[in-house]
GROMACS .gro file of C-alpha atoms in nm:
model
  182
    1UNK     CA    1  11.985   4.317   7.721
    2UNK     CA    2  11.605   4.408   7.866
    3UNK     CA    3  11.807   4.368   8.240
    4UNK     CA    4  12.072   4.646   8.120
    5UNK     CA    5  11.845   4.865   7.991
    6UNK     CA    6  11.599   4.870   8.306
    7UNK     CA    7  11.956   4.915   8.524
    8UNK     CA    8  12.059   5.220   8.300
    9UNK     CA    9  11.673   5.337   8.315
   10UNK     CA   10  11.637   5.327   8.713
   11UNK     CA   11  11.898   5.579   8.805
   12UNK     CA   12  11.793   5.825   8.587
   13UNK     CA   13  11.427   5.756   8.642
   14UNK     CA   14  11.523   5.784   9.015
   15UNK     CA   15  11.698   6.107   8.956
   16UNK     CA   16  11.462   6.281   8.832
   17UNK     CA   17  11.161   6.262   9.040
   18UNK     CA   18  11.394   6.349   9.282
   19UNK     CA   19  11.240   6.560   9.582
   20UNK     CA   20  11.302   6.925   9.639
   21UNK     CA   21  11.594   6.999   9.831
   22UNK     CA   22  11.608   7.188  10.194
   23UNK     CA   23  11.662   7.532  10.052
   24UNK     CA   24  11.357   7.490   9.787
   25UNK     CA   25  11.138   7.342  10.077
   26UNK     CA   26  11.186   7.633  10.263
   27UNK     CA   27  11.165   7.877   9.980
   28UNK     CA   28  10.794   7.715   9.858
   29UNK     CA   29  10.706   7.728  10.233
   30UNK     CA   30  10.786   8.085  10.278
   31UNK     CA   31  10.624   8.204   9.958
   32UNK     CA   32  10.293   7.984   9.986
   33UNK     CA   33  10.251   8.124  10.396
   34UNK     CA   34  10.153   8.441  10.437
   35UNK     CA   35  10.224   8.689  10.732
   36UNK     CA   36   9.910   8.543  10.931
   37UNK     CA   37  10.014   8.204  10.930
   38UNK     CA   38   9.788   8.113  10.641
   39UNK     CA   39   9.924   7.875  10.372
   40UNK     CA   40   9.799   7.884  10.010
   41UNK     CA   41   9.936   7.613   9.783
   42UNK     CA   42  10.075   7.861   9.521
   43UNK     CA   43  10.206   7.531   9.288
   44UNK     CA   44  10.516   7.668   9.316
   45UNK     CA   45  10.829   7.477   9.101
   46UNK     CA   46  11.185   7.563   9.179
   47UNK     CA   47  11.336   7.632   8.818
   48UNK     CA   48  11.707   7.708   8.874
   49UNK     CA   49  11.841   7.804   9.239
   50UNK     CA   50  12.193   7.938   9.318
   51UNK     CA   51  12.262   7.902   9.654
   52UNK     CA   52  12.567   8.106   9.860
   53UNK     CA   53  12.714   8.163  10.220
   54UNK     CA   54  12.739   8.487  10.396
   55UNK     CA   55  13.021   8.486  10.604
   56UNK     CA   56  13.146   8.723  10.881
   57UNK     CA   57  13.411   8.864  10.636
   58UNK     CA   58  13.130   8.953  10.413
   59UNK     CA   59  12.944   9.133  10.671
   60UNK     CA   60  13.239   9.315  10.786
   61UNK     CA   61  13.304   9.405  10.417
   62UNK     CA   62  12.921   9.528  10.383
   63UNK     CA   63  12.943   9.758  10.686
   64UNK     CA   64  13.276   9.935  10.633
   65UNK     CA   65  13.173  10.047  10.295
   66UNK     CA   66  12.836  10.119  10.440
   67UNK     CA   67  13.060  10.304  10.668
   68UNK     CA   68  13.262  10.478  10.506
   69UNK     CA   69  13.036  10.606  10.257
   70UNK     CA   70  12.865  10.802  10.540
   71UNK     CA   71  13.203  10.946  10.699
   72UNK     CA   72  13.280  11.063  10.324
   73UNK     CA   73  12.963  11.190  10.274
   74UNK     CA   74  12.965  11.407  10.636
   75UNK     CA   75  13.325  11.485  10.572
   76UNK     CA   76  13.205  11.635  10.235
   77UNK     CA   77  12.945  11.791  10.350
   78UNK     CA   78  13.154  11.969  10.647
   79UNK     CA   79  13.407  12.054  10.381
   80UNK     CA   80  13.139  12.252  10.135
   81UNK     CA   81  13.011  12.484  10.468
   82UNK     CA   82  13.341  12.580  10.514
   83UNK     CA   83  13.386  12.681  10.202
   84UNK     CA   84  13.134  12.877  10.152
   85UNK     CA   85  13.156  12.992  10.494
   86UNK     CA   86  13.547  13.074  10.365
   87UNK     CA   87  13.408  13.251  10.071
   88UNK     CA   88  13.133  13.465  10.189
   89UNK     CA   89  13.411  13.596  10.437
   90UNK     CA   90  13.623  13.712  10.187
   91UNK     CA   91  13.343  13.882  10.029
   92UNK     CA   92  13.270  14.080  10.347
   93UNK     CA   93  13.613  14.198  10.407
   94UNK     CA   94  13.606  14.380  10.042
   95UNK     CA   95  13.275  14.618  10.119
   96UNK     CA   96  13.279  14.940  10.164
   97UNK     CA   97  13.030  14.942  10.489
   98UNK     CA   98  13.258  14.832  10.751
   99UNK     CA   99  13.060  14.820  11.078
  100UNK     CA  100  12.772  14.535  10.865
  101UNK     CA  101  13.098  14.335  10.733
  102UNK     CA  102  13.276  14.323  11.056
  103UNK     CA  103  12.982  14.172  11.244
  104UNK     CA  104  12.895  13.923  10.950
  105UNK     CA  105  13.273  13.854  10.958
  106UNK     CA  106  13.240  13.807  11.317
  107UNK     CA  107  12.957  13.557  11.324
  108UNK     CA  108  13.087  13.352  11.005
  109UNK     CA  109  13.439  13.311  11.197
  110UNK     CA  110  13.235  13.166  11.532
  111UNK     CA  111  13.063  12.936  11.225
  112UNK     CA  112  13.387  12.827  11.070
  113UNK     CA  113  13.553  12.746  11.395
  114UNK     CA  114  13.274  12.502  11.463
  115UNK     CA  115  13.279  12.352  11.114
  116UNK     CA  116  13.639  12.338  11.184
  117UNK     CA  117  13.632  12.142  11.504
  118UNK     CA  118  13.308  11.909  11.394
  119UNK     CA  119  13.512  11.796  11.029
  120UNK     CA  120  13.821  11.715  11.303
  121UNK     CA  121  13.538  11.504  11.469
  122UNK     CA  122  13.442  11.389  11.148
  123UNK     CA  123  13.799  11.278  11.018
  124UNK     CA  124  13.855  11.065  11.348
  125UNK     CA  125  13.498  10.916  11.404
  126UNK     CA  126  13.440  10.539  11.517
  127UNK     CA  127  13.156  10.375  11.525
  128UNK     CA  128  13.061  10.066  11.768
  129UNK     CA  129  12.930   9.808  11.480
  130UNK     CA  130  13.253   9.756  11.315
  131UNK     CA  131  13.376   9.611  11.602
  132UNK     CA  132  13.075   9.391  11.605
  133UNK     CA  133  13.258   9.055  11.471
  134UNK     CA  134  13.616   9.136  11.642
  135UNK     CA  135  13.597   8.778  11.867
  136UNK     CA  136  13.446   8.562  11.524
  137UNK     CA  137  13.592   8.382  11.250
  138UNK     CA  138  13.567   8.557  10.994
  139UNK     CA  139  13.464   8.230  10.749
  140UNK     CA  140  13.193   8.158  10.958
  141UNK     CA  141  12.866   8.149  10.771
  142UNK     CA  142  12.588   8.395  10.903
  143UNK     CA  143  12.363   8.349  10.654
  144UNK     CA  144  12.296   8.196  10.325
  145UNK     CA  145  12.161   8.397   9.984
  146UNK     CA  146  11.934   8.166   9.726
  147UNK     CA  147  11.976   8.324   9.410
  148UNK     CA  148  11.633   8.131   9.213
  149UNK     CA  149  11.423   8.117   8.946
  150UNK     CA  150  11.034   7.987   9.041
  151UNK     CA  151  10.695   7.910   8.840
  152UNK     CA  152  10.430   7.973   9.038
  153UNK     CA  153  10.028   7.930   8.937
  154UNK     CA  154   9.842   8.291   9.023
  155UNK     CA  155   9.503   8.219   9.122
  156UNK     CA  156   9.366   8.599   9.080
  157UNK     CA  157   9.492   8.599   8.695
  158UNK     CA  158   9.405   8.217   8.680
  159UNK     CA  159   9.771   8.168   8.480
  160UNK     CA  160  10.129   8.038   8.570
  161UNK     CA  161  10.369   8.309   8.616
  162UNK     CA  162  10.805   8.285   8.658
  163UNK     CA  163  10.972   8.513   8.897
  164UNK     CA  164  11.330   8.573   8.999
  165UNK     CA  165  11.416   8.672   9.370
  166UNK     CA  166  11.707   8.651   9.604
  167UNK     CA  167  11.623   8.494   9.942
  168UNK     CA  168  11.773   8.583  10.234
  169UNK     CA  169  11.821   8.240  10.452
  170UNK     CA  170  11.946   8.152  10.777
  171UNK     CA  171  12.304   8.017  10.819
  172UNK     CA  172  12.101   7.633  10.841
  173UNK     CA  173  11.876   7.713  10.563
  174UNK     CA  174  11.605   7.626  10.768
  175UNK     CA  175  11.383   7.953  10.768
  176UNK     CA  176  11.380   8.223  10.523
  177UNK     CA  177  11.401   8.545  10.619
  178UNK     CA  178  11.369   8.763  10.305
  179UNK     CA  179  11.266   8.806   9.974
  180UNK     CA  180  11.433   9.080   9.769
  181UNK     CA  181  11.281   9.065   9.389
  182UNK     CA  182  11.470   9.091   9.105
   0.00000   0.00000   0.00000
């Protein structure tokens, strides 16, 4: 019965002291070294960690939003001077003083013809970095996000402390390459 119990005990002893995985290794190591090289030993433990791939599809997906956010913003922007470029126009062509509203009317025209021509610029604009990923796959991994949960000991307040961040690793998970807090 003793030999049963030990053979049921083992594994889960064994399990348990388990050793950190890549991703947490290189998580402790980028939080305990700072950006001189210097390592502090920060007692850092790994509470929960949530790791993900960034793929080429997800980059592509990142930059045409990014994308066309800005061609929707310049559009609208392009859109509102003509407008009121449209509007203060009409205004003109209603006073009484002729030879002023003429030459405002003039000027304003030259501006809406440009505003014209730059939203038709505007409408049909490219850019170079969405072809970026044309000759890739787009499941290959790029990068990988660790979504985690850490204790860490704070020598200046003499305390443990927990943090959440999202790390920003490379496609091996071999160096870190960001920390965004959360």
């Amino acid at each position: 019965m003793r030999k049963i119990y030990y053979l049921i005990l083992l594994p889960l002893v064994w399990l348990s002291c388990s050793p950190p995985s890549n991703y947490e290794k290189t998580i402790i190591n980028y939080l305990e070294t700072d950006k001189k090289g210097i390592k502090t030993d920060l007692l850092i433990e790994i509470l929960s960690i949530d790791v993900s791939d960034i793929t080429v599809a997800d980059s592509i997906s990142i930059l045409r939003k990014q994308f066309e956010a800005e061609k929707a913003k310049k559009i609208e922007s392009i859109q509102n001077s003509i407008s009121r470029l449209q509007d203060k126009i009409q205004e003109q062509r209603g006073k009484k003083n002729q030879v002023v509203a003429k030459s405002l009317i003039s000027r304003w025209e030259k501006e809406l013809e440009k505003c014209q021509s730059e939203l038709t610029i505007a409408e049909n604009w490219q850019v170079d970095y969405l072809n970026r990923y044309d000759s890739r796959n787009t499941s290959e991994i790029l990068a990988k996000t660790a979504d985690c949960k850490f204790s860490f000991f704070n020598p200046q307040l003499q305390t443990r402390q927990e943090l959440s961040a999202l790390f920003i690793l490379s496609a091996d998970g071999e160096k870190c390459n960001n920390m965004i807090k959360q």
